[in-house]
Coordinates of N, CA and C in Angstrom, one line a residue:
X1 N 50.3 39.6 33.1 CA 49.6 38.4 33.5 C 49.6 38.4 35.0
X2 N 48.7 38.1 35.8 CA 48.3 37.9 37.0 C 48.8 36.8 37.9
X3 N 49.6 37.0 39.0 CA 50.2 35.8 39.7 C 49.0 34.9 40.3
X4 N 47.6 35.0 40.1 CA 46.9 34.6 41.0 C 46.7 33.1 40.6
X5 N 46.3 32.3 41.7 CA 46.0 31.2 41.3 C 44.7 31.0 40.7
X6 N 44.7 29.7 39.5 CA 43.5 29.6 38.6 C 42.0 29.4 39.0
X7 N 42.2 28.6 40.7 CA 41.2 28.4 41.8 C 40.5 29.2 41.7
X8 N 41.6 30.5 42.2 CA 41.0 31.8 42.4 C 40.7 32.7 42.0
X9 N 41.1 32.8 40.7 CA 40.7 33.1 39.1 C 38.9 33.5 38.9
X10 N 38.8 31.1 39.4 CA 37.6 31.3 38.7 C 36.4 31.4 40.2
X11 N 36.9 31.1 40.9 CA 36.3 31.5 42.1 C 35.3 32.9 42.6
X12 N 36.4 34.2 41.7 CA 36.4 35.2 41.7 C 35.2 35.4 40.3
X13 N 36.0 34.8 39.5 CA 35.0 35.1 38.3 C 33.3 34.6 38.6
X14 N 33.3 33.4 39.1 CA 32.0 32.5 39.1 C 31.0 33.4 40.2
X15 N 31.6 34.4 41.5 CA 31.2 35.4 42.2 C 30.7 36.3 41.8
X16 N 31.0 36.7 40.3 CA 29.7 37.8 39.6 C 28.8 37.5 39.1
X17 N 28.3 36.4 39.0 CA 26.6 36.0 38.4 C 25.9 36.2 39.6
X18 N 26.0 35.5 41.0 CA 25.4 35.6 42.1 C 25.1 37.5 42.5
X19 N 26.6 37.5 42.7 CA 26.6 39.1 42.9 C 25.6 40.3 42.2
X20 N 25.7 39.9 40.9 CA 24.6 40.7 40.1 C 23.7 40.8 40.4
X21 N 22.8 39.6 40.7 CA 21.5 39.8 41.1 C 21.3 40.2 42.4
X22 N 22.5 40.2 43.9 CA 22.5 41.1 44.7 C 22.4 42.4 44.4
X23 N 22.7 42.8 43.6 CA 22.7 44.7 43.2 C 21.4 44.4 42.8
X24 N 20.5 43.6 42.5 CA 19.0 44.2 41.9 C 18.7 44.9 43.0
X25 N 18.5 44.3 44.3 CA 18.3 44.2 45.7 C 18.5 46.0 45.7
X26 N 19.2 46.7 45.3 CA 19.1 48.2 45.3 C 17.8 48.7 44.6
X27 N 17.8 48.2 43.9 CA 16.5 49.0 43.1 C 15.3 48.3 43.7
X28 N 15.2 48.0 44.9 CA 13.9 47.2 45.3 C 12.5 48.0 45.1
X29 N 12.8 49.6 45.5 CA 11.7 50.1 45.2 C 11.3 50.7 43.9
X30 N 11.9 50.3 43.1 CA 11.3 50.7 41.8 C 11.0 49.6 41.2
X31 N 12.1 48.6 40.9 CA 11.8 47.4 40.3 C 11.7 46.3 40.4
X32 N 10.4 46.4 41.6 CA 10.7 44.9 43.0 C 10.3 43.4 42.3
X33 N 9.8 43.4 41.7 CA 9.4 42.0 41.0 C 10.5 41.5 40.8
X34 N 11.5 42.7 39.9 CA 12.6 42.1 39.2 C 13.7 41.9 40.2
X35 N 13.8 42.8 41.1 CA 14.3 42.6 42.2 C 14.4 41.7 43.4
X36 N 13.2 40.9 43.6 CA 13.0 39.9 44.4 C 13.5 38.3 42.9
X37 N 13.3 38.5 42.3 CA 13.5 37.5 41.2 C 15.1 37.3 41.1
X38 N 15.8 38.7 41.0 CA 16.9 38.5 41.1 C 17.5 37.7 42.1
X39 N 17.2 37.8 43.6 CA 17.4 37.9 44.7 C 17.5 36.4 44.4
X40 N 16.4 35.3 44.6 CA 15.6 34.5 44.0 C 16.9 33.5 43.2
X41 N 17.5 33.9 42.2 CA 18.1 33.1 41.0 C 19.4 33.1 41.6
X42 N 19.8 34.4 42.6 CA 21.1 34.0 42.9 C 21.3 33.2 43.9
X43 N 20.3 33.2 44.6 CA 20.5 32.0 45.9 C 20.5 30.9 45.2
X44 N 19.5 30.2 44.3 CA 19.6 29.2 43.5 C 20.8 29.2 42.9
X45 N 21.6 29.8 42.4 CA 22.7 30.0 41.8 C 23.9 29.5 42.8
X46 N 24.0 29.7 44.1 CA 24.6 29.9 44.7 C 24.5 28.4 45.7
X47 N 24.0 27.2 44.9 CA 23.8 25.8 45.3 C 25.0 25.3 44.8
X48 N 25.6 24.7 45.7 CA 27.3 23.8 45.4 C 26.8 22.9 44.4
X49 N 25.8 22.8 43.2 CA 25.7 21.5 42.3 C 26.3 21.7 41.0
X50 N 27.3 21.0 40.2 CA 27.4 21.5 38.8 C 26.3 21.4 38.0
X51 N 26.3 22.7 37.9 CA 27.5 23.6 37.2 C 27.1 24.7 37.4
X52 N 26.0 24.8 38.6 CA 26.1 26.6 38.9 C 26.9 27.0 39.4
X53 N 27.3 28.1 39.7 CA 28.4 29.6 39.9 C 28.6 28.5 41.5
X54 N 27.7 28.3 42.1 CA 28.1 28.0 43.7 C 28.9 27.1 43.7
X55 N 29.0 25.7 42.9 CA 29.8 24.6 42.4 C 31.2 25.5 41.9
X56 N 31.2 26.5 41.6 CA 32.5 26.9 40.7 C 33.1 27.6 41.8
X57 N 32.1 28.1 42.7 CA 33.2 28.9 43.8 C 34.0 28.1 44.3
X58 N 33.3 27.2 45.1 CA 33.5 26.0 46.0 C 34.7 25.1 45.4
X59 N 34.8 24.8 43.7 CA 35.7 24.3 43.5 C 37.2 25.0 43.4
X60 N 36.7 26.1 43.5 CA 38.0 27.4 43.4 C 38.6 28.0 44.4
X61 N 38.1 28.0 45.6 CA 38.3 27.7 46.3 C 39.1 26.8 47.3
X62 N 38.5 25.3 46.6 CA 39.3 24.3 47.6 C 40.6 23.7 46.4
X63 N 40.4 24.0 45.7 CA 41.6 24.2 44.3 C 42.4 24.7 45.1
X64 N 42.3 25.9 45.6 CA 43.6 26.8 46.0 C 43.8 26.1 47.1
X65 N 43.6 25.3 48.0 CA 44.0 24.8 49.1 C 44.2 23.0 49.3
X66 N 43.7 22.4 48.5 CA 43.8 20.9 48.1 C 43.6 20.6 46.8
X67 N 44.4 19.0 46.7 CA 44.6 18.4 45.1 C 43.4 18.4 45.1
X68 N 43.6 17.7 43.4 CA 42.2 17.8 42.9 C 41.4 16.3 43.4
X69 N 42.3 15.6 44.0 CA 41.2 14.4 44.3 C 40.6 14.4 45.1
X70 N 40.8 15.2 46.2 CA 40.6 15.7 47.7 C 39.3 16.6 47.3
X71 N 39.5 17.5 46.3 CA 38.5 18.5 45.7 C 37.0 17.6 45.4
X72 N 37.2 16.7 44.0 CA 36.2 16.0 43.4 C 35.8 15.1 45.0
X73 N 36.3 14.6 45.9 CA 35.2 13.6 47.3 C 34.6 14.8 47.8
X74 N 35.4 15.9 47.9 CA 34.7 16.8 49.1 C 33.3 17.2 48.6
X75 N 33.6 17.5 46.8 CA 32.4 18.2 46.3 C 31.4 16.9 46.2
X76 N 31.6 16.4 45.9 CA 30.9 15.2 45.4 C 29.5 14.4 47.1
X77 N 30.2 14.7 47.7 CA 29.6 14.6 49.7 C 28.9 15.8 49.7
X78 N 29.2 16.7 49.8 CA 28.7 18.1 49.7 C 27.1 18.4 48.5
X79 N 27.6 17.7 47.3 CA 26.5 17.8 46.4 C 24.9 16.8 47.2
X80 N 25.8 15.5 47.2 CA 24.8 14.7 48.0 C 24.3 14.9 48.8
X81 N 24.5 15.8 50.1 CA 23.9 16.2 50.9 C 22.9 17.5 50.8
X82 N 23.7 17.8 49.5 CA 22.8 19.3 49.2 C 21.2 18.9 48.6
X83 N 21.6 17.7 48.0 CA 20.4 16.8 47.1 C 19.2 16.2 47.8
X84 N 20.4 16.0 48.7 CA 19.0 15.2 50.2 C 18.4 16.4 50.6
X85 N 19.1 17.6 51.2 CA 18.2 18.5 51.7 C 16.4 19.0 50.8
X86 N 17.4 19.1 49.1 CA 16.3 19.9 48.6 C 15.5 18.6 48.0
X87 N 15.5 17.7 48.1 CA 14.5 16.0 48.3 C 13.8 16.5 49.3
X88 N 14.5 16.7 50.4 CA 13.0 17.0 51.3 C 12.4 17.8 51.6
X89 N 13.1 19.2 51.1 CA 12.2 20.4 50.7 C 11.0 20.2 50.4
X90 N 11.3 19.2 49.3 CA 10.2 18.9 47.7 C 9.4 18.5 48.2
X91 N 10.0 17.2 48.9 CA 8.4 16.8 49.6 C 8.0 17.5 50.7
X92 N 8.3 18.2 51.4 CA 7.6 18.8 52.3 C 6.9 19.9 51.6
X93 N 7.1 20.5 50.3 CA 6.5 21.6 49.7 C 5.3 20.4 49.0
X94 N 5.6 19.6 48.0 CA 4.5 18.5 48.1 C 3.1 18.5 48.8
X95 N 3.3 18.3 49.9 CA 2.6 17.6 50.6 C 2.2 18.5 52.0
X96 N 2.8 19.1 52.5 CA 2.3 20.4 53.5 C 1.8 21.5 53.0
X97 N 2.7 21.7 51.8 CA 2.4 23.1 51.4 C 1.1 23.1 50.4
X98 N 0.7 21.8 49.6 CA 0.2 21.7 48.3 C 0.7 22.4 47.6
X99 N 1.7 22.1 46.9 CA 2.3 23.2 45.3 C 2.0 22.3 44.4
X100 N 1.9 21.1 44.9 CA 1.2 20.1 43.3 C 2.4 19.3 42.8
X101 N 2.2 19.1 41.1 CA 3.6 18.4 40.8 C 5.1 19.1 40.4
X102 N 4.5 20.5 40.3 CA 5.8 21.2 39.8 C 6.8 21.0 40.5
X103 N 7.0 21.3 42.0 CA 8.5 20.8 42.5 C 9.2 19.2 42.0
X104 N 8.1 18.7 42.4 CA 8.4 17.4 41.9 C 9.3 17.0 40.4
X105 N 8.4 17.7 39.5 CA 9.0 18.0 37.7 C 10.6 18.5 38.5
X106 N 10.6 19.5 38.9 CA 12.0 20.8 39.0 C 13.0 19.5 39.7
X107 N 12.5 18.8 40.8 CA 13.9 17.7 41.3 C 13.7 16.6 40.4
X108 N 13.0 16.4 39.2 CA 13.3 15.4 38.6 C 14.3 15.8 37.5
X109 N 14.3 16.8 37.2 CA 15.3 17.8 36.1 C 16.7 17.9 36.9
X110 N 16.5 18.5 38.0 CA 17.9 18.7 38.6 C 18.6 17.4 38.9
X111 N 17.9 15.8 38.9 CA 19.0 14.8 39.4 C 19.2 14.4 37.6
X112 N 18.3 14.1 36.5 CA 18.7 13.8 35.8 C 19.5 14.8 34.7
X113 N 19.9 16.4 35.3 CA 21.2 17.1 34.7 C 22.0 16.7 35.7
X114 N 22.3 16.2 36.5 CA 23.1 15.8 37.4 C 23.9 14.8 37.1
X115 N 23.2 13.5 36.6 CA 23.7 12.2 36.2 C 23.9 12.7 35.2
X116 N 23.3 12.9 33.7 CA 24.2 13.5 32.5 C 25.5 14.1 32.6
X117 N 25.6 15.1 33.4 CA 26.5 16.0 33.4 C 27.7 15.6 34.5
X118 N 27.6 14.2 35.3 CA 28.4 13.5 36.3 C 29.5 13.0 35.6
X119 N 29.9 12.9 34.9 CA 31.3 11.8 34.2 C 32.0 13.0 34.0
X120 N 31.5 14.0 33.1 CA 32.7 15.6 33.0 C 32.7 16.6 33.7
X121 N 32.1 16.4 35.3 CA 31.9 17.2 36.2 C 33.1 18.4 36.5
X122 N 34.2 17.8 36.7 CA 35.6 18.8 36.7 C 36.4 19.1 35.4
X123 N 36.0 18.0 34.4 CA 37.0 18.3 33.9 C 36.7 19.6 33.0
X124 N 35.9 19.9 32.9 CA 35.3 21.6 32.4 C 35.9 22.6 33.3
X125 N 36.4 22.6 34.2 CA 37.1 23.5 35.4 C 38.1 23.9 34.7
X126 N 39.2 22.9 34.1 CA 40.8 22.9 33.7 C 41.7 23.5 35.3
X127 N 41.3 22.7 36.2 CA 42.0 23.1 37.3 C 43.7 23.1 37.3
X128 N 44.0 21.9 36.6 CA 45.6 22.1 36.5 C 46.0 23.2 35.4
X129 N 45.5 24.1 34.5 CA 45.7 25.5 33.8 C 46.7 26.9 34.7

C-alpha cells in the first residue's frame, strides 16, 4: 500500500483523462480532427467545476495542504468566478460572434448540473479516506 496522501492519490488519478487527450496532440498529422477534438475536451475538462477532472485536481491538491473547509470556500470562489468568466464568453460569443442559441443552451446546462449536483459536491471525493 502506498504512503501517499488520498489528495494526491486522486489528484494524480483525475490528471489522466486531461492528459490523454494531450497525447492525441501527437498524432496531429494523421488524425487531426480527432486530434484537435481531443485537445478541445481536455481543456474543457480541465475547468475547476464539479465534477470534471479540473475540480478533482484542484480538490487534491488543496486536500494535501488544507482542511476540508478551507478546501469547499476556496473551490466554491474559484467555481464562481470560473462561471462569470464563461457567462461572458457566452455572451460575447452570442452577440459578437453570432453562434446563435447554442452557447446559450450549453451555459444553461452547465449552471443547472451545477445546482443539482451542489449539495454532494465533496462528499463524492471521500477526502477524509
Amino acid at each position: 500500500e502506498s504512503n501517499m496522501e488520498p489528495g494526491i492519490k486522486m489528484a494524480i488519478c483525475a490528471v489522466a483523462g486531461p492528459l490523454s487527450g494531450f497525447c492525441l496532440l501527437c498524432m496531429l498529422h494523421v488524425i487531426p480532427r480527432i486530434a484537435i477534438c481531443g485537445l478541445f475536451l481536455s481543456l474543457c475538462n480541465l475547468l475547476p467545476i464539479f465534477p470534471l477532472d479540473g475540480c478533482r485536481i484542484l480538490v487534491g491538491v488543496l486536500s494535501f495542504m488544507l482542511e476540508e473547509r478551507a478546501v469547499r470556500i476556496i473551490l466554491y470562489y474559484i467555481e464562481c468566478v470560473t462561471f462569470a468568466v464563461i457567462t461572458i464568453l457566452v455572451i460575447y460569443a452570442i452577440f459578437r460572434l453570432n453562434l446563435g442559441i447554442i452557447p446559450l443552451i450549453a451555459l444553461i446546462v452547465l449552471f443547472v448540473k451545477k445546482k443539482y449536483l451542489a449539495n454532494n459536491r465533496l462528499s463524492r471525493y471521500n477526502m477524509n479516506k
